[in-house]
Amino acid sequence: MDILVFDTADEVAAAVAGRIVDAVAARPDVVLGLPTGRTPIATYRALRRLHHAGHVNFARVTTFNLDEFAGITPGHPGSFRTFMDRHLFSEVNLAPGRIHFLDGAAPDLDAECVRYETAVDAAGGIGLQLLGIGSNGHIGFNEPGTELVTRTHRVHLAASTRRDNAALFGGDIANVPAEALSMGMGTILGAGTIVLIATGERKAQCVGSAVQGPLTTQLPASFLQLHRHVELYLDRPAASRL
Ligand code: GLP
């Protein structure tokens, strides 16, 4: 793993945005895997600015988001699709037809997972996968447990994850869907390069265990150790247990 540590979260965001700009310049039709959460917001802000300044052209880029809540429509204010529209999609020149999202309101959620996995394959796989990390070590919505599911699948969300995501649903955990759809760890590990962003002291312990601890389904991020090209972009607090 390449571990890059920066003084501030803003420096992390600038560096990751620069990393994405370089990836698009090297390969204008790159396939990006994208995360949600509070962590990448600053990165998306930096990317928007770079796009507005003419430093990056997304016209031929394809995107696949990692996950989505089940039981809500894409237009729901709490959906990850709405989050991405607000923080990135509405402000850059991605072609709508190249933006891929899981539909949490699909009538058959298992079929929806198969559709998504097939679409990732048809696009030639993910070239650059951007990741955040849950405070419990989850990746996408691959939660800690006794087993991990390899491919895109339905997930029962951990209570801590629903609490972490409550802000999207008016601050009330009761409003956070109990289920979600997520790329599997195998889908994620199939990416050419993985760039994980973590900022803040709250992530220090799971980052430390993910990098230095044993491989365990209790900490899905530990499986990133199996990948050849992982880059960690951390601020000092998030790197404090390394
Ligand atoms: C959600 C997303 C994850 C993300 C996590 C961390 O659970 N499904 O992909 O990594 O949030 O969120 P935050 O960056 O807000 O800590």
CSV table of C-alpha atoms and ligand atoms in Angstrom, one decimal:
chain,number,residue,atom,x,y,z
A,1,MET,CA,0.0,0.0,0.0
A,2,ASP,CA,1.1,3.5,-0.7
A,3,ILE,CA,0.3,5.7,2.4
A,4,LEU,CA,0.3,9.4,1.9
A,5,VAL,CA,-0.2,11.6,5.0
A,6,PHE,CA,-1.2,15.3,4.8
A,7,ASP,CA,-1.5,18.0,7.5
A,8,THR,CA,-5.1,18.8,6.9
A,9,ALA,CA,-8.3,17.3,5.4
A,10,ASP,CA,-8.3,20.1,2.8
A,11,GLU,CA,-4.8,19.0,1.6
A,12,VAL,CA,-6.1,15.4,1.4
A,13,ALA,CA,-9.0,16.6,-0.7
A,14,ALA,CA,-6.7,18.6,-3.0
A,15,ALA,CA,-4.4,15.7,-3.5
A,16,VAL,CA,-7.1,13.2,-4.2
A,17,ALA,CA,-8.8,15.6,-6.7
A,18,GLY,CA,-5.4,16.0,-8.4
A,19,ARG,CA,-5.1,12.2,-8.5
A,20,ILE,CA,-8.4,11.9,-10.3
A,21,VAL,CA,-7.6,14.8,-12.7
A,22,ASP,CA,-4.3,12.9,-13.6
A,23,ALA,CA,-6.2,9.6,-14.1
A,24,VAL,CA,-8.7,11.3,-16.5
A,25,ALA,CA,-5.9,13.0,-18.3
A,26,ALA,CA,-4.0,9.7,-18.7
A,27,ARG,CA,-7.2,7.9,-19.8
A,28,PRO,CA,-10.1,10.2,-20.8
A,29,ASP,CA,-12.5,7.2,-20.8
A,30,VAL,CA,-11.5,6.0,-17.4
A,31,VAL,CA,-14.2,4.2,-15.3
A,32,LEU,CA,-14.4,5.7,-11.8
A,33,GLY,CA,-15.9,4.1,-8.8
A,34,LEU,CA,-17.3,6.7,-6.5
A,35,PRO,CA,-18.2,6.8,-2.7
A,36,THR,CA,-20.5,9.0,-0.7
A,37,GLY,CA,-20.2,10.1,3.0
A,38,ARG,CA,-18.9,13.3,4.5
A,39,THR,CA,-15.3,12.4,3.8
A,40,PRO,CA,-15.3,12.8,-0.1
A,41,ILE,CA,-17.4,16.1,0.0
A,42,ALA,CA,-14.2,18.2,0.1
A,43,THR,CA,-12.7,16.1,-2.7
A,44,TYR,CA,-15.8,16.6,-4.9
A,45,ARG,CA,-15.7,20.4,-4.1
A,46,ALA,CA,-12.0,20.5,-5.2
A,47,LEU,CA,-12.9,18.5,-8.4
A,48,ARG,CA,-15.7,20.9,-9.2
A,49,ARG,CA,-13.3,23.8,-9.0
A,50,LEU,CA,-10.7,22.1,-11.1
A,51,HIS,CA,-13.4,21.4,-13.7
A,52,HIS,CA,-14.7,25.0,-13.7
A,53,ALA,CA,-11.1,26.1,-14.1
A,54,GLY,CA,-10.8,23.9,-17.2
A,55,HIS,CA,-8.4,21.4,-15.8
A,56,VAL,CA,-10.5,18.3,-16.2
A,57,ASN,CA,-13.0,17.1,-18.9
A,58,PHE,CA,-15.4,14.4,-17.8
A,59,ALA,CA,-17.1,14.0,-21.2
A,60,ARG,CA,-15.9,10.4,-21.8
A,61,VAL,CA,-15.6,9.3,-18.1
A,62,THR,CA,-17.9,6.6,-16.8
A,63,THR,CA,-18.9,6.4,-13.1
A,64,PHE,CA,-20.3,3.7,-10.9
A,65,ASN,CA,-21.3,4.6,-7.3
A,66,LEU,CA,-20.6,2.0,-4.6
A,67,ASP,CA,-24.0,1.8,-2.9
A,68,GLU,CA,-27.5,3.1,-2.4
A,69,PHE,CA,-30.2,2.8,0.3
A,70,ALA,CA,-33.0,0.3,-0.4
A,71,GLY,CA,-36.6,1.3,-0.4
A,72,ILE,CA,-36.2,4.9,-1.5
A,73,THR,CA,-36.3,6.4,-4.9
A,74,PRO,CA,-33.2,8.0,-6.6
A,75,GLY,CA,-34.9,11.4,-6.1
A,76,HIS,CA,-35.4,11.0,-2.4
A,77,PRO,CA,-33.6,13.8,-0.5
A,78,GLY,CA,-31.6,11.2,1.5
A,79,SER,CA,-30.5,9.0,-1.4
A,80,PHE,CA,-26.9,8.7,-2.4
A,81,ARG,CA,-28.0,9.6,-5.9
A,82,THR,CA,-29.3,13.0,-4.6
A,83,PHE,CA,-26.0,13.4,-2.7
A,84,MET,CA,-23.9,12.8,-5.8
A,85,ASP,CA,-26.2,15.1,-7.9
A,86,ARG,CA,-25.6,17.9,-5.4
A,87,HIS,CA,-21.9,17.4,-4.8
A,88,LEU,CA,-20.6,16.5,-8.2
A,89,PHE,CA,-22.9,15.4,-11.1
A,90,SER,CA,-24.8,18.6,-11.5
A,91,GLU,CA,-21.6,20.7,-11.7
A,92,VAL,CA,-19.4,18.7,-14.1
A,93,ASN,CA,-19.8,17.5,-17.7
A,94,LEU,CA,-20.3,13.8,-17.0
A,95,ALA,CA,-22.6,12.4,-19.7
A,96,PRO,CA,-25.9,11.3,-18.0
A,97,GLY,CA,-25.8,8.0,-19.8
A,98,ARG,CA,-22.3,7.2,-18.3
A,99,ILE,CA,-23.4,7.7,-14.7
A,100,HIS,CA,-24.3,4.4,-13.2
A,101,PHE,CA,-26.2,3.9,-9.9
A,102,LEU,CA,-27.9,1.2,-8.0
A,103,ASP,CA,-31.7,1.8,-7.9
A,104,GLY,CA,-32.9,1.1,-4.3
A,105,ALA,CA,-36.5,1.4,-5.5
A,106,ALA,CA,-36.2,-1.4,-8.2
A,107,PRO,CA,-39.1,-3.9,-8.0
A,108,ASP,CA,-36.7,-6.8,-7.7
A,109,LEU,CA,-33.6,-5.8,-5.7
A,110,ASP,CA,-31.7,-9.1,-6.3
A,111,ALA,CA,-32.1,-8.6,-10.1
A,112,GLU,CA,-31.0,-5.0,-9.7
A,113,CYS,CA,-27.7,-6.2,-8.1
A,114,VAL,CA,-27.2,-8.6,-11.0
A,115,ARG,CA,-27.9,-5.8,-13.5
A,116,TYR,CA,-25.3,-3.6,-11.8
A,117,GLU,CA,-22.6,-6.3,-11.6
A,118,THR,CA,-23.2,-7.0,-15.4
A,119,ALA,CA,-22.9,-3.2,-16.2
A,120,VAL,CA,-19.6,-3.0,-14.3
A,121,ASP,CA,-18.3,-5.9,-16.3
A,122,ALA,CA,-19.6,-4.5,-19.6
A,123,ALA,CA,-17.8,-1.2,-18.9
A,124,GLY,CA,-14.5,-3.2,-18.6
A,125,GLY,CA,-14.4,-3.1,-14.8
A,126,ILE,CA,-13.6,-0.1,-12.5
A,127,GLY,CA,-10.3,1.6,-13.4
A,128,LEU,CA,-10.0,3.9,-10.3
A,129,GLN,CA,-12.0,3.2,-7.3
A,130,LEU,CA,-12.3,6.0,-4.7
A,131,LEU,CA,-13.3,4.8,-1.2
A,132,GLY,CA,-14.2,6.2,2.1
A,133,ILE,CA,-14.3,4.0,5.2
A,134,GLY,CA,-17.1,3.5,7.8
A,135,SER,CA,-16.2,4.1,11.4
A,136,ASN,CA,-16.8,0.3,11.9
A,137,GLY,CA,-14.4,-0.5,9.0
A,138,HIS,CA,-17.1,-1.0,6.4
A,139,ILE,CA,-16.3,-0.4,2.7
A,140,GLY,CA,-19.2,0.7,0.6
A,141,PHE,CA,-21.9,-1.0,2.6
A,142,ASN,CA,-20.0,-4.2,3.2
A,143,GLU,CA,-20.6,-4.4,6.9
A,144,PRO,CA,-18.5,-6.3,9.5
A,145,GLY,CA,-19.9,-9.8,10.1
A,146,THR,CA,-19.1,-13.5,9.9
A,147,GLU,CA,-19.0,-13.5,6.1
A,148,LEU,CA,-18.4,-11.1,3.2
A,149,VAL,CA,-20.4,-11.3,0.0
A,150,THR,CA,-18.2,-11.0,-3.1
A,151,ARG,CA,-20.5,-9.4,-5.6
A,152,THR,CA,-23.2,-6.6,-5.6
A,153,HIS,CA,-25.8,-7.6,-3.0
A,154,ARG,CA,-28.5,-6.5,-0.5
A,155,VAL,CA,-27.2,-5.6,2.9
A,156,HIS,CA,-28.8,-5.2,6.3
A,157,LEU,CA,-27.2,-2.0,7.7
A,158,ALA,CA,-25.5,-2.0,11.1
A,159,ALA,CA,-27.0,0.2,13.8
A,160,SER,CA,-23.8,2.3,13.9
A,161,THR,CA,-24.0,2.8,10.1
A,162,ARG,CA,-27.6,3.9,10.3
A,163,ARG,CA,-26.5,6.4,13.1
A,164,ASP,CA,-23.6,7.7,10.9
A,165,ASN,CA,-26.0,8.3,8.0
A,166,ALA,CA,-28.9,9.8,10.0
A,167,ALA,CA,-27.9,13.3,8.9
A,168,LEU,CA,-29.2,12.5,5.4
A,169,PHE,CA,-32.6,11.6,6.9
A,170,GLY,CA,-33.3,14.7,9.1
A,171,GLY,CA,-31.0,13.4,11.9
A,172,ASP,CA,-33.4,10.7,12.9
A,173,ILE,CA,-32.0,7.1,12.8
A,174,ALA,CA,-35.6,5.7,12.6
A,175,ASN,CA,-35.8,7.3,9.1
A,176,VAL,CA,-32.7,5.6,7.8
A,177,PRO,CA,-33.5,2.6,5.7
A,178,ALA,CA,-32.6,-0.7,7.3
A,179,GLU,CA,-31.4,-2.1,4.0
A,180,ALA,CA,-29.1,-1.0,1.2
A,181,LEU,CA,-27.5,-2.3,-2.0
A,182,SER,CA,-23.7,-2.4,-2.3
A,183,MET,CA,-21.0,-3.5,-4.6
A,184,GLY,CA,-19.3,-6.6,-3.0
A,185,MET,CA,-15.7,-6.7,-1.8
A,186,GLY,CA,-14.9,-8.8,-4.9
A,187,THR,CA,-16.3,-6.1,-7.2
A,188,ILE,CA,-14.3,-3.4,-5.3
A,189,LEU,CA,-11.1,-5.5,-5.3
A,190,GLY,CA,-11.5,-6.0,-9.1
A,191,ALA,CA,-10.6,-2.3,-9.6
A,192,GLY,CA,-7.3,-1.5,-11.2
A,193,THR,CA,-6.4,1.1,-8.5
A,194,ILE,CA,-8.0,1.8,-5.2
A,195,VAL,CA,-7.7,5.2,-3.6
A,196,LEU,CA,-9.0,5.3,0.0
A,197,ILE,CA,-9.6,8.6,1.8
A,198,ALA,CA,-9.8,8.9,5.5
A,199,THR,CA,-9.8,12.0,7.7
A,200,GLY,CA,-10.2,12.7,11.3
A,201,GLU,CA,-9.4,10.9,14.6
A,202,ARG,CA,-12.7,8.9,14.4
A,203,LYS,CA,-11.2,6.8,11.6
A,204,ALA,CA,-7.7,6.3,13.1
A,205,GLN,CA,-8.5,2.9,14.7
A,206,CYS,CA,-10.1,1.2,11.7
A,207,VAL,CA,-7.4,2.6,9.4
A,208,GLY,CA,-4.7,1.2,11.7
A,209,SER,CA,-6.4,-2.2,11.9
A,210,ALA,CA,-7.1,-2.2,8.1
A,211,VAL,CA,-3.5,-1.7,7.3
A,212,GLN,CA,-1.7,-3.6,10.0
A,213,GLY,CA,-4.2,-6.0,11.4
A,214,PRO,CA,-5.2,-9.5,10.3
A,215,LEU,CA,-7.6,-10.1,7.4
A,216,THR,CA,-11.0,-10.4,8.9
A,217,THR,CA,-14.6,-10.2,7.9
A,218,GLN,CA,-15.1,-8.3,11.1
A,219,LEU,CA,-13.2,-5.4,9.4
A,220,PRO,CA,-14.0,-5.5,5.7
A,221,ALA,CA,-11.4,-2.8,4.9
A,222,SER,CA,-8.7,-5.3,6.0
A,223,PHE,CA,-9.3,-7.1,2.7
A,224,LEU,CA,-7.7,-4.1,0.8
A,225,GLN,CA,-4.4,-5.7,1.9
A,226,LEU,CA,-5.0,-8.3,-0.9
A,227,HIS,CA,-5.0,-5.6,-3.6
A,228,ARG,CA,-1.7,-4.6,-5.4
A,229,HIS,CA,-2.5,-1.0,-6.0
A,230,VAL,CA,-4.0,0.7,-3.0
A,231,GLU,CA,-3.2,4.3,-2.1
A,232,LEU,CA,-4.3,5.7,1.2
A,233,TYR,CA,-4.8,9.5,1.5
A,234,LEU,CA,-4.9,10.4,5.2
A,235,ASP,CA,-4.7,13.4,7.3
A,236,ARG,CA,-2.6,13.3,10.5
A,237,PRO,CA,-5.4,12.4,12.9
A,238,ALA,CA,-6.6,9.5,10.7
A,239,ALA,CA,-3.0,8.2,10.4
A,240,SER,CA,-2.3,8.5,14.1
A,241,ARG,CA,-2.6,4.7,14.8
A,242,LEU,CA,-0.2,3.7,12.0
B,1,GLP,C1,-21.4,5.5,4.1
B,1,GLP,C2,-21.0,5.0,2.8
B,1,GLP,C3,-19.5,4.6,2.8
B,1,GLP,C4,-18.7,5.6,3.4
B,1,GLP,C5,-19.1,5.8,4.8
B,1,GLP,C6,-18.3,6.8,5.6
B,1,GLP,O1,-21.7,4.5,5.0
B,1,GLP,N1,-21.8,3.8,2.4
B,1,GLP,O2,-19.2,4.3,1.4
B,1,GLP,O3,-17.3,5.3,3.3
B,1,GLP,O4,-20.5,6.3,4.8
B,1,GLP,O5,-18.9,8.0,5.8
B,1,GLP,P1,-18.2,9.3,6.3
B,1,GLP,O6,-17.2,9.7,5.3
B,1,GLP,O7,-19.3,10.3,6.5
B,1,GLP,O8,-17.5,9.0,7.6
